[in-house]
Amino acid sequence: MTYLAIHTRTTSAGPVLELTGELDHISCSQVRDLLPGLVLQRGQQLVIDLTGVTFCDSSGITALIAARNHALAAHAGIALAAVPHHIHRIFTVVGLDQVFASYPTAEAAEAAWTPPAPPS
């Protein structure tokens, strides 16, 4: 049986989704279903923390791309944090390492975020 837990928290940079478990064809709907209600302001950054992800298949990748599309539609950024080595290898093979900014921790992703300039 597939298990995926999602913990959401808010930082000054934007929301952080902390995923734990398997991100696959059974559980990816949890991520996709969460996105429409996720408040993301223009210029913020959505961080997806993959520290606890033990498995990711093509459906999981599709859920991450859906999260990216949600962020882009809000005129916000997206970053992945703590991508496990075995998943990073997959991302590299399919070219997602060129699509997603990646940081060693969610805190590092937040620290790298640059707030938008105030309107003039």
mmCIF file of C-alpha atoms in Angstrom:
data_model
loop_
_atom_site.group_PDB
_atom_site.id
_atom_site.type_symbol
_atom_site.label_atom_id
_atom_site.label_comp_id
_atom_site.label_asym_id
_atom_site.label_seq_id
_atom_site.Cartn_x
_atom_site.Cartn_y
_atom_site.Cartn_z
ATOM 1 C CA MET A 1 0.000 0.000 0.000
ATOM 2 C CA THR A 2 1.235 3.457 -0.928
ATOM 3 C CA TYR A 3 1.701 6.026 1.814
ATOM 4 C CA LEU A 4 2.271 9.746 1.307
ATOM 5 C CA ALA A 5 2.019 12.378 4.016
ATOM 6 C CA ILE A 6 2.020 16.063 3.152
ATOM 7 C CA HIS A 7 2.754 18.728 5.717
ATOM 8 C CA THR A 8 2.225 22.321 4.613
ATOM 9 C CA ARG A 9 3.756 25.320 6.300
ATOM 10 C CA THR A 10 4.101 28.962 5.360
ATOM 11 C CA THR A 11 7.289 31.012 5.372
ATOM 12 C CA SER A 12 7.980 34.601 4.362
ATOM 13 C CA ALA A 13 9.101 33.258 0.981
ATOM 14 C CA GLY A 14 5.898 31.265 0.455
ATOM 15 C CA PRO A 15 4.452 27.833 1.146
ATOM 16 C CA VAL A 16 6.538 24.745 1.813
ATOM 17 C CA LEU A 17 5.187 21.273 1.081
ATOM 18 C CA GLU A 18 7.022 18.588 3.031
ATOM 19 C CA LEU A 19 6.431 15.180 1.443
ATOM 20 C CA THR A 20 7.037 11.875 3.194
ATOM 21 C CA GLY A 21 6.514 8.471 1.610
ATOM 22 C CA GLU A 22 5.941 7.307 -1.940
ATOM 23 C CA LEU A 23 5.054 9.756 -4.689
ATOM 24 C CA ASP A 24 3.483 7.463 -7.270
ATOM 25 C CA HIS A 25 0.389 6.867 -9.384
ATOM 26 C CA ILE A 26 -1.713 6.163 -6.297
ATOM 27 C CA SER A 27 -0.573 9.058 -4.112
ATOM 28 C CA CYS A 28 0.149 11.804 -6.664
ATOM 29 C CA SER A 29 -3.500 12.887 -6.600
ATOM 30 C CA GLN A 30 -2.923 14.101 -3.022
ATOM 31 C CA VAL A 31 -0.420 16.655 -4.327
ATOM 32 C CA ARG A 32 -2.525 17.606 -7.336
ATOM 33 C CA ASP A 33 -5.687 17.998 -5.223
ATOM 34 C CA LEU A 34 -3.853 20.276 -2.779
ATOM 35 C CA LEU A 35 -2.648 22.741 -5.421
ATOM 36 C CA PRO A 36 -5.855 24.694 -6.193
ATOM 37 C CA GLY A 37 -6.235 25.677 -2.527
ATOM 38 C CA LEU A 38 -2.564 26.530 -2.055
ATOM 39 C CA VAL A 39 -2.200 30.279 -1.550
ATOM 40 C CA LEU A 40 0.772 31.536 -3.534
ATOM 41 C CA GLN A 41 1.318 35.251 -4.085
ATOM 42 C CA ARG A 42 3.052 36.878 -7.025
ATOM 43 C CA GLY A 43 6.804 36.813 -6.462
ATOM 44 C CA GLN A 44 6.711 34.155 -3.758
ATOM 45 C CA GLN A 45 8.316 30.739 -4.046
ATOM 46 C CA LEU A 46 6.745 27.327 -3.571
ATOM 47 C CA VAL A 47 9.213 24.911 -1.995
ATOM 48 C CA ILE A 48 8.659 21.177 -2.206
ATOM 49 C CA ASP A 49 10.753 19.392 0.393
ATOM 50 C CA LEU A 50 11.436 15.817 -0.730
ATOM 51 C CA THR A 51 13.478 14.788 2.318
ATOM 52 C CA GLY A 52 11.146 11.946 3.205
ATOM 53 C CA VAL A 53 10.266 10.729 -0.284
ATOM 54 C CA THR A 54 11.326 7.124 -0.714
ATOM 55 C CA PHE A 55 10.013 6.533 -4.235
ATOM 56 C CA CYS A 56 8.937 8.677 -7.192
ATOM 57 C CA ASP A 57 7.567 7.356 -10.484
ATOM 58 C CA SER A 58 6.437 9.172 -13.634
ATOM 59 C CA SER A 59 3.103 10.069 -12.002
ATOM 60 C CA GLY A 60 5.005 11.681 -9.151
ATOM 61 C CA ILE A 61 7.048 13.649 -11.646
ATOM 62 C CA THR A 62 3.797 14.756 -13.298
ATOM 63 C CA ALA A 63 2.535 15.988 -9.897
ATOM 64 C CA LEU A 64 5.727 18.020 -9.446
ATOM 65 C CA ILE A 65 5.273 19.527 -12.906
ATOM 66 C CA ALA A 66 1.655 20.361 -11.988
ATOM 67 C CA ALA A 67 3.016 22.158 -8.900
ATOM 68 C CA ARG A 68 5.428 24.046 -11.140
ATOM 69 C CA ASN A 69 2.581 25.047 -13.454
ATOM 70 C CA HIS A 70 0.559 26.233 -10.445
ATOM 71 C CA ALA A 71 3.476 28.382 -9.274
ATOM 72 C CA LEU A 72 4.072 29.830 -12.732
ATOM 73 C CA ALA A 73 0.355 30.657 -13.111
ATOM 74 C CA ALA A 74 0.621 32.647 -9.867
ATOM 75 C CA HIS A 75 3.744 34.414 -11.204
ATOM 76 C CA ALA A 76 5.753 32.727 -8.477
ATOM 77 C CA GLY A 77 8.825 30.516 -8.407
ATOM 78 C CA ILE A 78 9.282 26.925 -7.382
ATOM 79 C CA ALA A 79 12.192 25.060 -5.832
ATOM 80 C CA LEU A 80 12.823 21.520 -4.722
ATOM 81 C CA ALA A 81 14.625 20.841 -1.468
ATOM 82 C CA ALA A 82 16.543 17.825 -0.173
ATOM 83 C CA VAL A 83 16.028 15.702 -3.267
ATOM 84 C CA PRO A 84 17.184 12.187 -2.339
ATOM 85 C CA HIS A 85 20.095 10.900 -4.440
ATOM 86 C CA HIS A 86 18.108 8.096 -6.077
ATOM 87 C CA ILE A 87 15.415 10.563 -7.179
ATOM 88 C CA HIS A 88 17.944 13.194 -8.264
ATOM 89 C CA ARG A 89 19.440 10.617 -10.645
ATOM 90 C CA ILE A 90 16.034 10.177 -12.297
ATOM 91 C CA PHE A 91 15.546 13.944 -12.532
ATOM 92 C CA THR A 92 18.947 14.275 -14.190
ATOM 93 C CA VAL A 93 18.179 11.561 -16.750
ATOM 94 C CA VAL A 94 14.866 13.157 -17.771
ATOM 95 C CA GLY A 95 16.221 16.732 -17.648
ATOM 96 C CA LEU A 96 14.227 17.979 -14.660
ATOM 97 C CA ASP A 97 17.432 19.148 -12.996
ATOM 98 C CA GLN A 98 17.314 21.896 -15.657
ATOM 99 C CA VAL A 99 13.667 22.755 -14.884
ATOM 100 C CA PHE A 100 13.643 22.902 -11.082
ATOM 101 C CA ALA A 101 15.971 24.867 -8.851
ATOM 102 C CA SER A 102 17.208 22.496 -6.178
ATOM 103 C CA TYR A 103 18.595 23.178 -2.704
ATOM 104 C CA PRO A 104 19.998 20.938 0.039
ATOM 105 C CA THR A 105 17.288 22.035 2.507
ATOM 106 C CA ALA A 106 14.026 23.957 2.542
ATOM 107 C CA GLU A 107 15.772 26.582 4.657
ATOM 108 C CA ALA A 108 18.443 27.011 1.973
ATOM 109 C CA ALA A 109 15.731 27.447 -0.661
ATOM 110 C CA GLU A 110 14.059 30.106 1.477
ATOM 111 C CA ALA A 111 17.384 31.878 2.050
ATOM 112 C CA ALA A 112 18.046 31.925 -1.712
ATOM 113 C CA TRP A 113 14.635 33.496 -2.449
ATOM 114 C CA THR A 114 14.712 37.160 -3.391
ATOM 115 C CA PRO A 115 11.585 39.129 -2.491
ATOM 116 C CA PRO A 116 10.091 41.043 -5.398
ATOM 117 C CA ALA A 117 10.839 44.749 -5.587
ATOM 118 C CA PRO A 118 7.954 46.959 -4.440
ATOM 119 C CA PRO A 119 5.999 48.574 -7.266
ATOM 120 C CA SER A 120 7.292 51.992 -8.206
#
